[in-house]
MMTF fields as JSON, N, C-alpha, C and O atoms, coordinates in Angstrom:
{
  "mmtfVersion": "1.0.0",
  "mmtfProducer": "UNKNOWN",
  "numBonds": 635,
  "numAtoms": 636,
  "numGroups": 159,
  "numChains": 1,
  "numModels": 1,
  "chainsPerModel": [1],
  "groupsPerChain": [159],
  "chainIdList": ["A"],
  "bondAtomList": [4, 2, 8, 6, 12, 10, 16, 14, 20, 18, 24, 22, 28, 26, 32, 30, 36, 34, 40, 38, 44, 42, 48, 46, 52, 50, 56, 54, 60, 58, 64, 62, 68, 66, 72, 70, 76, 74, 80, 78, 84, 82, 88, 86, 92, 90, 96, 94, 100, 98, 104, 102, 108, 106, 112, 110, 116, 114, 120, 118, 124, 122, 128, 126, 132, 130, 136, 134, 140, 138, 144, 142, 148, 146, 152, 150, 156, 154, 160, 158, 164, 162, 168, 166, 172, 170, 176, 174, 180, 178, 184, 182, 188, 186, 192, 190, 196, 194, 200, 198, 204, 202, 208, 206, 212, 210, 216, 214, 220, 218, 224, 222, 228, 226, 232, 230, 236, 234, 240, 238, 244, 242, 248, 246, 252, 250, 256, 254, 260, 258, 264, 262, 268, 266, 272, 270, 276, 274, 280, 278, 284, 282, 288, 286, 292, 290, 296, 294, 300, 298, 304, 302, 308, 306, 312, 310, 316, 314, 320, 318, 324, 322, 328, 326, 332, 330, 336, 334, 340, 338, 344, 342, 348, 346, 352, 350, 356, 354, 360, 358, 364, 362, 368, 366, 372, 370, 376, 374, 380, 378, 384, 382, 388, 386, 392, 390, 396, 394, 400, 398, 404, 402, 408, 406, 412, 410, 416, 414, 420, 418, 424, 422, 428, 426, 432, 430, 436, 434, 440, 438, 444, 442, 448, 446, 452, 450, 456, 454, 460, 458, 464, 462, 468, 466, 472, 470, 476, 474, 480, 478, 484, 482, 488, 486, 492, 490, 496, 494, 500, 498, 504, 502, 508, 506, 512, 510, 516, 514, 520, 518, 524, 522, 528, 526, 532, 530, 536, 534, 540, 538, 544, 542, 548, 546, 552, 550, 556, 554, 560, 558, 564, 562, 568, 566, 572, 570, 576, 574, 580, 578, 584, 582, 588, 586, 592, 590, 596, 594, 600, 598, 604, 602, 608, 606, 612, 610, 616, 614, 620, 618, 624, 622, 628, 626, 632, 630],
  "bondOrderList": [1, 1, 1, 1, 1, 1, 1, 1, 1, 1, 1, 1, 1, 1, 1, 1, 1, 1, 1, 1, 1, 1, 1, 1, 1, 1, 1, 1, 1, 1, 1, 1, 1, 1, 1, 1, 1, 1, 1, 1, 1, 1, 1, 1, 1, 1, 1, 1, 1, 1, 1, 1, 1, 1, 1, 1, 1, 1, 1, 1, 1, 1, 1, 1, 1, 1, 1, 1, 1, 1, 1, 1, 1, 1, 1, 1, 1, 1, 1, 1, 1, 1, 1, 1, 1, 1, 1, 1, 1, 1, 1, 1, 1, 1, 1, 1, 1, 1, 1, 1, 1, 1, 1, 1, 1, 1, 1, 1, 1, 1, 1, 1, 1, 1, 1, 1, 1, 1, 1, 1, 1, 1, 1, 1, 1, 1, 1, 1, 1, 1, 1, 1, 1, 1, 1, 1, 1, 1, 1, 1, 1, 1, 1, 1, 1, 1, 1, 1, 1, 1, 1, 1, 1, 1, 1, 1, 1, 1],
  "groupList": [{"groupName": "UNK", "atomNameList": ["N", "CA", "C", "O"], "elementList": ["N", "C", "C", "O"], "formalChargeList": [0, 0, 0, 0], "bondAtomList": [1, 0, 2, 1, 3, 2], "bondOrderList": [1, 1, 2], "singleLetterCode": "X", "chemCompType": "L-PEPTIDE LINKING"}],
  "groupTypeList": [0, 0, 0, 0, 0, 0, 0, 0, 0, 0, 0, 0, 0, 0, 0, 0, 0, 0, 0, 0, 0, 0, 0, 0, 0, 0, 0, 0, 0, 0, 0, 0, 0, 0, 0, 0, 0, 0, 0, 0, 0, 0, 0, 0, 0, 0, 0, 0, 0, 0, 0, 0, 0, 0, 0, 0, 0, 0, 0, 0, 0, 0, 0, 0, 0, 0, 0, 0, 0, 0, 0, 0, 0, 0, 0, 0, 0, 0, 0, 0, 0, 0, 0, 0, 0, 0, 0, 0, 0, 0, 0, 0, 0, 0, 0, 0, 0, 0, 0, 0, 0, 0, 0, 0, 0, 0, 0, 0, 0, 0, 0, 0, 0, 0, 0, 0, 0, 0, 0, 0, 0, 0, 0, 0, 0, 0, 0, 0, 0, 0, 0, 0, 0, 0, 0, 0, 0, 0, 0, 0, 0, 0, 0, 0, 0, 0, 0, 0, 0, 0, 0, 0, 0, 0, 0, 0, 0, 0, 0],
  "groupIdList": [1, 2, 3, 4, 5, 6, 7, 8, 9, 10, 11, 12, 13, 14, 15, 16, 17, 18, 19, 20, 21, 22, 23, 24, 25, 26, 27, 28, 29, 30, 31, 32, 33, 34, 35, 36, 37, 38, 39, 40, 41, 42, 43, 44, 45, 46, 47, 48, 49, 50, 51, 52, 53, 54, 55, 56, 57, 58, 59, 60, 61, 62, 63, 64, 65, 66, 67, 68, 69, 70, 71, 72, 73, 74, 75, 76, 77, 78, 79, 80, 81, 82, 83, 84, 85, 86, 87, 88, 89, 90, 91, 92, 93, 94, 95, 96, 97, 98, 99, 100, 101, 102, 103, 104, 105, 106, 107, 108, 109, 110, 111, 112, 113, 114, 115, 116, 117, 118, 119, 120, 121, 122, 123, 124, 125, 126, 127, 128, 129, 130, 131, 132, 133, 134, 135, 136, 137, 138, 139, 140, 141, 142, 143, 144, 145, 146, 147, 148, 149, 150, 151, 152, 153, 154, 155, 156, 157, 158, 159],
  "secStructList": [7, 7, 7, 7, 7, 7, 2, 2, 2, 2, 2, 2, 2, 2, 2, 2, 2, 2, 2, 2, 1, 7, 7, 7, 2, 2, 2, 2, 2, 2, 2, 2, 2, 2, 6, 6, 7, 7, 2, 2, 2, 2, 2, 2, 2, 2, 2, 2, 2, 2, 2, 6, 6, 1, 7, 7, 2, 2, 2, 2, 2, 2, 2, 2, 2, 2, 2, 2, 2, 2, 6, 6, 7, 7, 7, 2, 2, 2, 2, 2, 2, 2, 2, 2, 2, 6, 6, 7, 7, 2, 2, 2, 2, 2, 2, 2, 2, 6, 6, 1, 7, 2, 2, 2, 2, 2, 2, 2, 2, 2, 2, 2, 2, 2, 2, 2, 2, 2, 2, 7, 7, 7, 7, 1, 2, 2, 2, 2, 2, 2, 2, 2, 2, 2, 2, 2, 2, 2, 2, 6, 7, 7, 2, 2, 2, 2, 2, 2, 2, 2, 2, 2, 2, 2, 2, 2, 2, 2, 7],
  "xCoordList": [65.717, 64.895, 63.594, 62.947, 63.225, 62.002, 60.769, 60.735, 59.751, 58.522, 57.762, 57.971, 56.89, 56.04, 54.717, 54.114, 54.278, 53.064, 51.903, 52.081, 50.711, 49.499, 49.178, 49.759, 48.266, 47.925, 47.345, 47.67, 46.488, 45.898, 46.974, 46.941, 47.917, 49.011, 49.882, 50.287, 50.158, 50.986, 50.287, 50.916, 48.972, 48.209, 48.258, 48.483, 48.052, 48.079, 49.451, 49.545, 50.499, 51.859, 52.19, 52.785, 51.796, 52.137, 51.27, 51.693, 50.063, 49.249, 49.96, 49.99, 50.529, 51.311, 52.51, 52.827, 53.161, 54.33, 53.96, 54.715, 52.806, 52.361, 51.792, 51.906, 51.186, 50.595, 51.676, 51.486, 52.803, 53.894, 54.476, 54.806, 54.601, 55.218, 54.74, 54.448, 54.658, 54.26, 55.254, 56.463, 54.747, 55.597, 55.227, 54.081, 56.21, 55.916, 55.672, 56.001, 55.101, 54.78, 56.02, 55.969, 57.134, 58.377, 58.852, 59.276, 58.782, 59.187, 58.305, 58.795, 57.006, 56.071, 56.329, 56.317, 56.563, 56.853, 58.125, 58.169, 59.164, 60.419, 60.176, 60.699, 59.388, 59.072, 58.322, 58.616, 57.352, 56.581, 57.475, 57.31, 58.405, 59.338, 60.213, 60.522, 60.608, 61.433, 60.626, 61.196, 59.3, 58.413, 58.096, 57.236, 58.796, 58.65, 57.26, 56.748, 56.651, 55.351, 55.591, 56.577, 54.712, 54.891, 54.147, 53.439, 54.306, 53.782, 52.275, 51.787, 51.541, 50.08, 49.655, 48.761, 50.297, 49.977, 50.322, 49.574, 51.448, 51.862, 50.823, 50.431, 50.37, 49.349, 48.059, 47.46, 47.639, 46.42, 46.559, 45.651, 47.703, 47.941, 48.007, 47.453, 48.676, 48.762, 47.378, 47.083, 46.53, 45.163, 44.429, 43.74, 44.581, 43.945, 44.471, 43.688, 45.793, 46.395, 45.948, 45.684, 45.863, 45.448, 43.972, 43.596, 43.142, 41.699, 41.402, 40.439, 42.214, 42.023, 42.778, 42.812, 43.371, 44.102, 45.325, 45.72, 45.922, 47.183, 48.331, 49.388, 48.115, 49.156, 48.622, 47.628, 49.292, 48.868, 50.134, 50.811, 50.45, 51.698, 51.753, 52.817, 50.633, 50.604, 50.889, 51.68, 50.241, 50.44, 51.886, 52.479, 52.46, 53.853, 54.777, 55.657, 54.578, 55.458, 55.411, 56.447, 54.21, 54.066, 54.724, 55.43, 54.492, 55.076, 56.602, 57.304, 57.103, 58.544, 59.19, 60.198, 58.597, 59.149, 59.156, 60.159, 58.033, 57.965, 59.004, 59.74, 59.064, 59.978, 61.431, 62.197, 61.821, 63.237, 63.65, 64.795, 62.716, 63.066, 63.155, 64.108, 62.163, 62.108, 63.052, 63.538, 63.324, 64.155, 65.604, 66.528, 65.799, 67.163, 67.665, 68.822, 66.8, 67.145, 67.638, 68.638, 66.934, 67.272, 66.668, 65.62, 67.347, 66.836, 65.956, 65.837, 65.34, 64.388, 65.037, 64.421, 66.247, 66.917, 67.1, 66.819, 67.561, 67.777, 66.45, 66.357, 65.431, 64.118, 63.576, 63.086, 63.666, 63.187, 63.944, 63.339, 65.272, 66.079, 65.722, 65.623, 65.531, 65.179, 63.785, 63.567, 62.849, 61.511, 61.557, 60.877, 62.359, 62.506, 63.132, 62.749, 64.09, 64.737, 63.714, 63.847, 62.694, 61.645, 60.504, 59.451, 60.721, 59.769, 58.432, 57.377, 58.483, 57.282, 57.011, 57.949, 55.745, 55.398, 55.706, 55.776, 55.887, 56.188, 55.045, 55.285, 53.811, 52.652, 52.761, 52.559, 53.08, 53.192, 54.416, 54.386, 55.478, 56.664, 56.306, 56.665, 55.607, 55.187, 54.262, 54.36, 53.369, 52.45, 53.238, 52.928, 54.252, 55.072, 55.854, 55.986, 56.369, 57.151, 56.291, 56.8, 54.991, 54.081, 53.899, 53.43, 54.272, 54.178, 55.169, 54.974, 56.228, 57.263, 57.048, 57.193, 56.701, 56.459, 57.784, 58.844, 57.709, 58.901, 59.586, 60.812, 58.776, 59.338, 60.074, 61.183, 59.437, 60.053, 61.348, 62.349, 61.31, 62.473, 63.65, 64.776, 63.364, 64.425, 64.953, 66.16, 64.063, 64.468, 65.4, 66.447, 65.013, 65.842, 67.195, 68.233, 67.176, 68.435, 69.375, 70.557, 68.856, 69.714, 70.243, 71.41, 69.4, 69.834, 70.924, 71.962, 70.683, 71.647, 72.962, 74.04, 72.87, 74.088, 74.91, 76.132, 74.261, 75.002, 75.624, 76.754, 74.876, 75.4, 76.637, 77.638, 76.554, 77.678, 78.878, 80.023, 78.621, 79.717, 80.53, 81.761, 79.809, 80.49, 81.225, 82.232, 80.729, 81.314, 82.604, 83.413, 82.795, 83.999, 85.172, 85.158, 86.196, 87.339, 88.474, 89.508, 88.287, 89.3, 89.683, 88.811, 90.999, 91.455, 91.63, 91.479, 91.947, 92.093, 90.693, 89.803, 90.518, 89.208, 88.676, 87.494, 89.545, 89.122, 88.618, 87.581, 89.371, 88.993, 87.698, 86.846, 87.567, 86.347, 85.139, 84.088, 85.295, 84.219, 83.828, 82.642, 84.836, 84.568, 83.832, 82.859, 84.288, 83.623, 82.174, 81.27, 81.97, 80.639, 79.712, 78.599, 80.187, 79.37, 79.084, 77.957, 80.105, 79.926, 78.879, 78.031, 78.938, 77.994, 76.557, 75.676, 76.326, 74.969, 74.48, 73.283, 75.388, 74.999, 74.587, 73.623, 75.316, 74.94, 73.581, 72.81, 73.292, 71.996, 70.864, 69.693, 71.22, 70.217, 69.677, 68.586, 70.418, 69.973, 70.475, 71.466, 69.79, 70.096, 71.413, 71.707, 72.191, 73.528, 73.471, 74.336, 72.474, 72.407, 72.201, 72.782, 71.376, 71.186, 72.501, 72.858, 73.207, 74.454, 75.503, 76.158, 75.662, 76.708, 76.384, 77.29, 75.106, 74.727, 75.053, 75.574, 74.737, 74.954, 76.434, 76.832, 77.254, 78.685, 79.285, 80.152, 78.839, 79.313, 78.895, 79.683, 77.647, 77.117, 77.933, 78.315, 78.2, 78.926, 80.39, 80.962, 80.994, 82.382, 82.473, 83.424, 81.48, 81.465, 81.297, 81.926, 80.477, 80.286, 81.571, 81.905, 82.294, 83.513, 84.624, 85.434, 84.644, 85.693, 85.51, 86.484, 84.276, 84.026, 84.48, 84.336],
  "yCoordList": [-77.763, -78.443, -77.667, -77.243, -77.49, -76.754, -77.61, -78.779, -77.033, -77.802, -77.962, -77.19, -78.954, -79.156, -78.453, -78.642, -77.637, -76.839, -77.42, -77.899, -77.371, -77.677, -76.431, -75.369, -76.563, -75.392, -74.28, -73.11, -74.624, -73.594, -72.87, -71.645, -73.607, -72.992, -72.116, -71.017, -72.619, -71.863, -70.571, -69.518, -70.662, -69.462, -68.443, -67.257, -68.894, -67.989, -67.312, -66.099, -68.111, -67.584, -66.604, -65.552, -66.965, -66.124, -64.861, -63.845, -64.906, -63.687, -62.676, -61.483, -63.158, -62.263, -61.696, -60.512, -62.542, -62.149, -61.033, -60.074, -61.156, -60.15, -58.901, -57.801, -59.06, -57.917, -57.014, -55.804, -57.608, -56.85, -55.827, -54.71, -56.208, -55.335, -55.779, -56.957, -54.831, -55.193, -56.204, -56.053, -57.225, -58.267, -58.472, -58.262, -58.883, -59.268, -60.774, -61.484, -61.247, -62.67, -63.528, -64.574, -63.076, -63.861, -64.07, -65.168, -63.015, -63.141, -64.141, -64.937, -64.096, -65.0, -66.441, -67.348, -66.65, -68.008, -68.543, -69.704, -67.706, -68.132, -68.51, -69.514, -67.708, -67.977, -69.302, -70.106, -69.517, -70.77, -71.98, -73.048, -71.81, -72.906, -73.206, -74.363, -72.156, -72.371, -73.064, -73.656, -72.989, -73.677, -75.095, -75.772, -75.54, -76.9, -77.174, -78.289, -76.15, -76.338, -76.781, -76.369, -77.608, -78.034, -77.077, -76.182, -77.264, -76.325, -76.137, -75.01, -77.21, -77.1, -76.303, -75.46, -76.572, -75.839, -74.364, -73.493, -74.096, -72.702, -71.989, -70.867, -72.622, -72.013, -71.74, -70.674, -72.689, -72.529, -71.344, -70.521, -71.271, -70.186, -68.838, -67.856, -68.774, -67.518, -67.024, -65.833, -67.944, -67.572, -66.977, -65.965, -67.605, -67.088, -65.69, -64.786, -65.513, -64.222, -63.109, -61.988, -63.42, -62.406, -62.066, -60.894, -63.083, -62.829, -62.098, -61.335, -62.321, -61.634, -60.303, -59.635, -59.931, -58.66, -58.537, -57.426, -59.662, -59.623, -59.415, -58.903, -59.812, -59.766, -59.013, -59.413, -57.912, -57.094, -56.54, -55.692, -57.016, -56.644, -55.154, -54.542, -54.563, -53.131, -52.297, -51.353, -52.656, -51.945, -52.071, -51.104, -53.288, -53.504, -52.62, -51.953, -52.614, -51.852, -50.356, -49.693, -49.832, -48.401, -48.06, -47.058, -48.889, -48.682, -48.771, -47.965, -49.744, -49.946, -48.713, -48.205, -48.245, -47.096, -45.839, -45.128, -45.568, -44.388, -44.48, -43.525, -45.617, -45.789, -45.682, -44.973, -46.363, -46.351, -44.965, -44.554, -44.243, -42.897, -41.916, -41.145, -41.951, -40.956, -41.263, -40.34, -42.527, -42.877, -43.139, -42.643, -43.919, -44.248, -43.373, -43.486, -42.491, -41.562, -42.279, -41.881, -43.33, -44.045, -43.331, -42.693, -43.452, -42.932, -43.971, -45.104, -43.564, -44.429, -45.69, -46.756, -45.589, -46.75, -47.848, -49.015, -47.493, -48.489, -49.098, -50.306, -48.26, -48.75, -49.753, -50.82, -49.403, -50.297, -51.624, -52.692, -51.552, -52.78, -53.665, -54.885, -53.056, -53.829, -54.457, -55.584, -53.729, -54.292, -55.444, -56.455, -55.286, -56.376, -57.599, -58.731, -57.37, -58.461, -59.236, -60.445, -58.534, -59.165, -59.693, -60.077, -59.71, -60.254, -59.523, -60.145, -58.207, -57.377, -57.076, -56.848, -57.073, -56.833, -55.393, -54.493, -55.196, -53.865, -52.892, -51.718, -53.373, -52.527, -51.974, -50.78, -52.84, -52.41, -51.522, -50.63, -51.754, -50.891, -49.479, -48.501, -49.371, -48.057, -47.355, -46.147, -48.125, -47.595, -47.055, -45.987, -47.802, -47.421, -46.137, -45.29, -45.994, -44.794, -43.535, -42.433, -43.694, -42.541, -42.011, -40.89, -42.821, -42.411, -41.29, -40.54, -41.182, -40.177, -39.026, -39.197, -37.856, -36.709, -36.187, -36.404, -35.503, -34.951, -33.945, -33.924, -33.11, -32.094, -32.758, -32.36, -33.783, -34.492, -35.178, -35.153, -35.788, -36.511, -35.55, -35.821, -34.427, -33.447, -32.837, -32.645, -32.535, -31.971, -32.931, -32.524, -34.196, -35.208, -35.317, -35.371, -35.349, -35.463, -34.311, -34.53, -33.088, -31.923, -31.926, -31.609, -32.277, -32.317, -33.373, -33.096, -34.578, -35.677, -35.349, -35.577, -34.815, -34.536, -33.418, -33.532, -32.347, -31.24, -31.669, -31.297, -32.451, -32.95, -33.828, -33.711, -34.695, -35.596, -34.842, -35.153, -33.859, -33.061, -32.389, -32.371, -31.839, -31.179, -32.183, -31.844, -33.406, -34.421, -35.029, -35.58, -34.931, -35.511, -34.583, -33.416, -35.116, -34.294, -34.331, -33.692, -35.059, -35.222, -33.872, -33.074, -33.614, -32.352, -32.468, -31.482, -33.667, -33.898, -33.842, -34.612, -32.924, -32.681, -33.926, -34.251, -34.62, -35.817, -36.904, -37.523, -37.128, -38.162, -37.778, -38.627, -36.495, -36.033, -36.235, -36.699, -35.886, -36.053, -37.525, -37.853, -38.421, -39.857, -40.379, -41.121, -39.997, -40.445, -39.965, -40.711, -38.728, -38.126, -38.872, -39.257, -39.065, -39.732, -41.191, -41.663, -41.896, -43.302, -43.434, -44.325, -42.548, -42.592, -42.424, -43.202, -41.409, -41.133, -42.188, -42.469, -42.768, -43.871, -45.09, -45.771, -45.372, -46.485, -46.24, -47.175, -44.979, -44.626, -44.789, -44.843, -44.866, -45.117, -43.886, -43.927, -42.793, -41.604, -41.66, -42.328, -40.962, -40.98, -40.251, -39.222, -40.801, -40.258, -38.826, -38.016, -38.496, -37.123, -36.11, -35.025, -36.449, -35.555, -35.376, -34.271, -36.491, -36.474, -35.605, -34.789, -35.78, -35.034, -33.547, -32.714, -33.207, -31.786, -31.194, -30.084, -31.957, -31.484, -31.338, -30.378, -32.264, -32.175, -30.937, -30.278, -30.623, -29.409, -28.164, -27.237, -28.167, -27.025, -26.843, -25.72, -27.921, -27.824, -27.438, -26.691, -27.942, -27.555, -26.075, -25.4, -25.563, -24.13, -23.285, -22.234, -23.709, -22.971, -22.974, -21.984, -24.109, -24.229, -23.329, -22.781, -23.189, -22.378, -20.895, -20.142, -20.475, -19.036, -18.562, -17.382],
  "zCoordList": [-9.741, -10.731, -10.942, -9.984, -12.215, -12.543, -12.288, -12.672, -11.638, -11.425, -12.743, -13.679, -12.816, -13.982, -13.692, -12.635, -14.651, -14.453, -15.25, -16.37, -14.658, -15.419, -16.241, -16.02, -17.174, -18.009, -17.141, -17.346, -16.169, -15.291, -14.493, -14.38, -13.945, -13.175, -14.073, -13.692, -15.259, -16.203, -16.62, -16.714, -16.868, -17.24, -16.107, -16.345, -14.898, -13.739, -13.619, -13.431, -13.732, -13.604, -14.741, -14.51, -15.969, -17.118, -17.149, -17.699, -16.569, -16.448, -15.561, -15.864, -14.47, -13.599, -14.354, -14.237, -15.117, -15.91, -16.891, -17.054, -17.538, -18.508, -17.84, -18.382, -16.678, -15.982, -15.385, -15.262, -15.017, -14.397, -15.368, -14.971, -16.634, -17.634, -19.006, -19.213, -19.955, -21.32, -21.88, -21.708, -22.542, -23.123, -24.587, -24.984, -25.384, -26.756, -26.789, -25.839, -27.873, -27.993, -27.798, -27.151, -28.364, -28.314, -26.87, -26.511, -26.039, -24.631, -23.891, -23.091, -24.163, -23.501, -23.921, -23.088, -25.214, -25.704, -25.055, -24.647, -24.955, -24.312, -22.847, -22.363, -22.159, -20.756, -20.621, -19.737, -21.509, -21.465, -21.781, -21.19, -22.698, -22.997, -21.789, -21.505, -21.081, -19.882, -18.783, -17.867, -18.88, -17.932, -18.418, -17.853, -19.47, -20.02, -20.607, -20.501, -21.228, -21.871, -23.316, -23.927, -23.867, -25.257, -26.198, -25.738, -27.507, -28.511, -28.427, -28.515, -28.26, -28.179, -26.952, -27.028, -25.825, -24.593, -24.744, -24.299, -25.37, -25.592, -26.443, -26.124, -27.519, -28.386, -27.613, -27.758, -26.803, -25.998, -25.045, -24.921, -24.378, -23.414, -24.13, -23.636, -25.288, -26.045, -26.46, -26.362, -26.923, -27.307, -26.1, -26.225, -24.942, -23.729, -23.387, -23.091, -23.428, -23.064, -24.007, -23.571, -25.297, -26.274, -26.079, -26.095, -25.896, -25.732, -24.421, -24.349, -23.387, -22.1, -22.056, -21.022, -23.17, -23.329, -22.412, -22.058, -22.027, -21.295, -22.266, -21.896, -23.501, -24.523, -25.727, -26.331, -26.074, -27.204, -27.846, -27.264, -29.036, -29.696, -30.048, -29.946, -30.458, -30.795, -29.546, -29.58, -28.462, -27.195, -26.735, -26.257, -26.883, -26.509, -27.341, -26.798, -28.655, -29.551, -29.23, -29.19, -29.004, -28.691, -27.361, -27.248, -26.367, -25.049, -25.116, -24.504, -25.854, -26.011, -26.651, -26.162, -27.744, -28.466, -27.595, -27.533, -26.923, -26.036, -24.933, -24.684, -24.28, -23.149, -23.54, -22.887, -24.581, -24.991, -25.477, -25.288, -26.104, -26.565, -25.396, -25.297, -24.521, -23.438, -22.291, -21.637, -22.031, -20.88, -21.277, -20.633, -22.337, -22.754, -23.888, -24.293, -24.412, -25.486, -26.742, -27.338, -27.137, -28.354, -29.554, -29.455, -30.686, -31.946, -32.619, -32.153, -33.727, -34.419, -34.988, -34.974, -35.478, -36.072, -35.033, -35.308, -33.862, -32.803, -32.348, -32.129, -32.209, -31.792, -32.815, -32.446, -34.102, -35.161, -35.132, -35.225, -35.002, -34.972, -33.78, -33.915, -32.625, -31.431, -31.562, -31.118, -32.169, -32.37, -33.383, -33.209, -34.439, -35.416, -34.761, -35.054, -33.878, -33.151, -32.325, -32.133, -31.84, -31.043, -31.914, -31.404, -33.231, -34.211, -34.218, -34.336, -34.091, -34.162, -35.643, -36.407, -36.047, -37.449, -37.862, -37.026, -39.172, -39.697, -39.407, -39.125, -39.475, -39.167, -37.745, -37.523, -36.788, -35.388, -35.168, -34.319, -35.913, -35.813, -36.28, -35.625, -37.397, -37.899, -36.914, -36.702, -36.32, -35.314, -34.113, -33.585, -33.697, -32.546, -32.816, -31.932, -34.034, -34.358, -34.364, -34.158, -34.601, -34.56, -33.139, -32.946, -32.145, -30.742, -30.417, -29.46, -31.216, -30.974, -31.95, -33.16, -31.424, -32.303, -32.858, -32.27, -33.986, -34.627, -33.698, -33.585, -33.034, -32.13, -30.967, -30.611, -30.376, -29.249, -29.687, -28.972, -30.868, -31.391, -31.616, -31.201, -32.281, -32.549, -31.261, -31.111, -30.337, -29.058, -28.313, -27.809, -28.249, -27.586, -28.269, -27.609, -29.6, -30.357, -30.024, -29.762, -30.035, -29.768, -28.334, -28.103, -27.384, -25.982, -25.785, -25.184, -26.291, -26.131, -26.84, -26.292, -28.056, -28.815, -28.172, -28.075, -27.736, -27.115, -25.786, -25.473, -25.012, -23.74, -23.978, -23.27, -24.973, -25.238, -25.812, -25.484, -26.661, -27.245, -26.132, -26.165, -25.146, -24.017, -23.133, -22.511, -23.077, -22.193, -22.768, -22.021, -24.074, -24.691, -24.412, -24.801, -23.73, -23.337, -24.362, -24.167, -25.429, -26.476, -27.08, -27.423, -27.212, -27.803, -29.316, -30.037, -29.794, -31.228, -31.87, -31.507, -32.823, -33.423, -34.139, -34.022, -34.879, -35.609, -34.655, -34.895, -33.565, -32.599, -31.882, -31.621, -31.572, -30.899, -31.812, -31.37, -33.081, -34.049, -34.162, -34.194, -34.225, -34.352, -33.114, -33.244, -31.919, -30.684, -30.649, -30.272, -31.04, -31.055, -32.02, -31.661, -33.234, -34.255, -33.883, -34.03, -33.404, -33.015, -31.918, -31.966, -30.931, -29.814, -30.308, -29.943, -31.138, -31.61, -32.602, -32.665, -33.371, -34.262, -33.444, -33.792, -32.351, -31.456, -30.815, -30.599, -30.515, -29.927, -30.945, -30.572, -32.235, -33.266, -33.958, -34.527, -33.921, -34.635, -36.083, -36.38, -36.963, -38.386, -38.659, -38.052, -39.576, -39.852, -40.393, -40.058, -41.22, -41.744, -40.623, -40.661, -39.618, -38.461, -37.696, -37.287, -37.517, -36.744, -37.433, -36.786, -38.745, -39.446, -39.537, -39.503, -39.651, -39.613, -38.239, -38.133, -37.199, -35.822, -35.518, -34.859, -35.981, -35.701, -36.381, -35.806, -37.58, -38.272, -37.487, -37.294, -37.043, -36.268, -34.977, -34.648, -34.251, -32.98, -33.201, -32.406, -34.274, -34.566, -34.922, -34.529, -35.672, -36.019, -34.769, -34.654, -33.845, -32.587, -31.766, -31.116, -31.801, -31.014, -31.576, -30.828, -32.902, -33.544, -33.247, -33.223, -33.023, -32.812, -31.473, -31.155]
}
């Protein structure tokens, strides 16, 4: 059974929750709802968290974009979709995408694509191409980049 929290206890608990890792507003609201807080209490707590700088949507979006790109090697499309899913504003999404430089993005794309191309053991060229493209599309890279890369890798393989 979940305990009932006073506003002070809830603030203390949610400050720890936000200090542990960057959170978006939606995650914090869900956590507060799971703590059985009502709408007015949630609004009061959110105002406190924002004013005390525990909660900052721009900081969350930038951190999210950097982390997902550098650690999970996600492309911009996937990052944008995940941020939209978390109800992040378009302004903050654009700000977050600026965190990833063009050179870093292209470098990551080439490394991930070449590594995956070598890892596919499929002998049928059509099936290999489909597996390659599907993988990179799931990662969130742009289709024009993927199709250029697949042509380049197939030409290298033929030589």
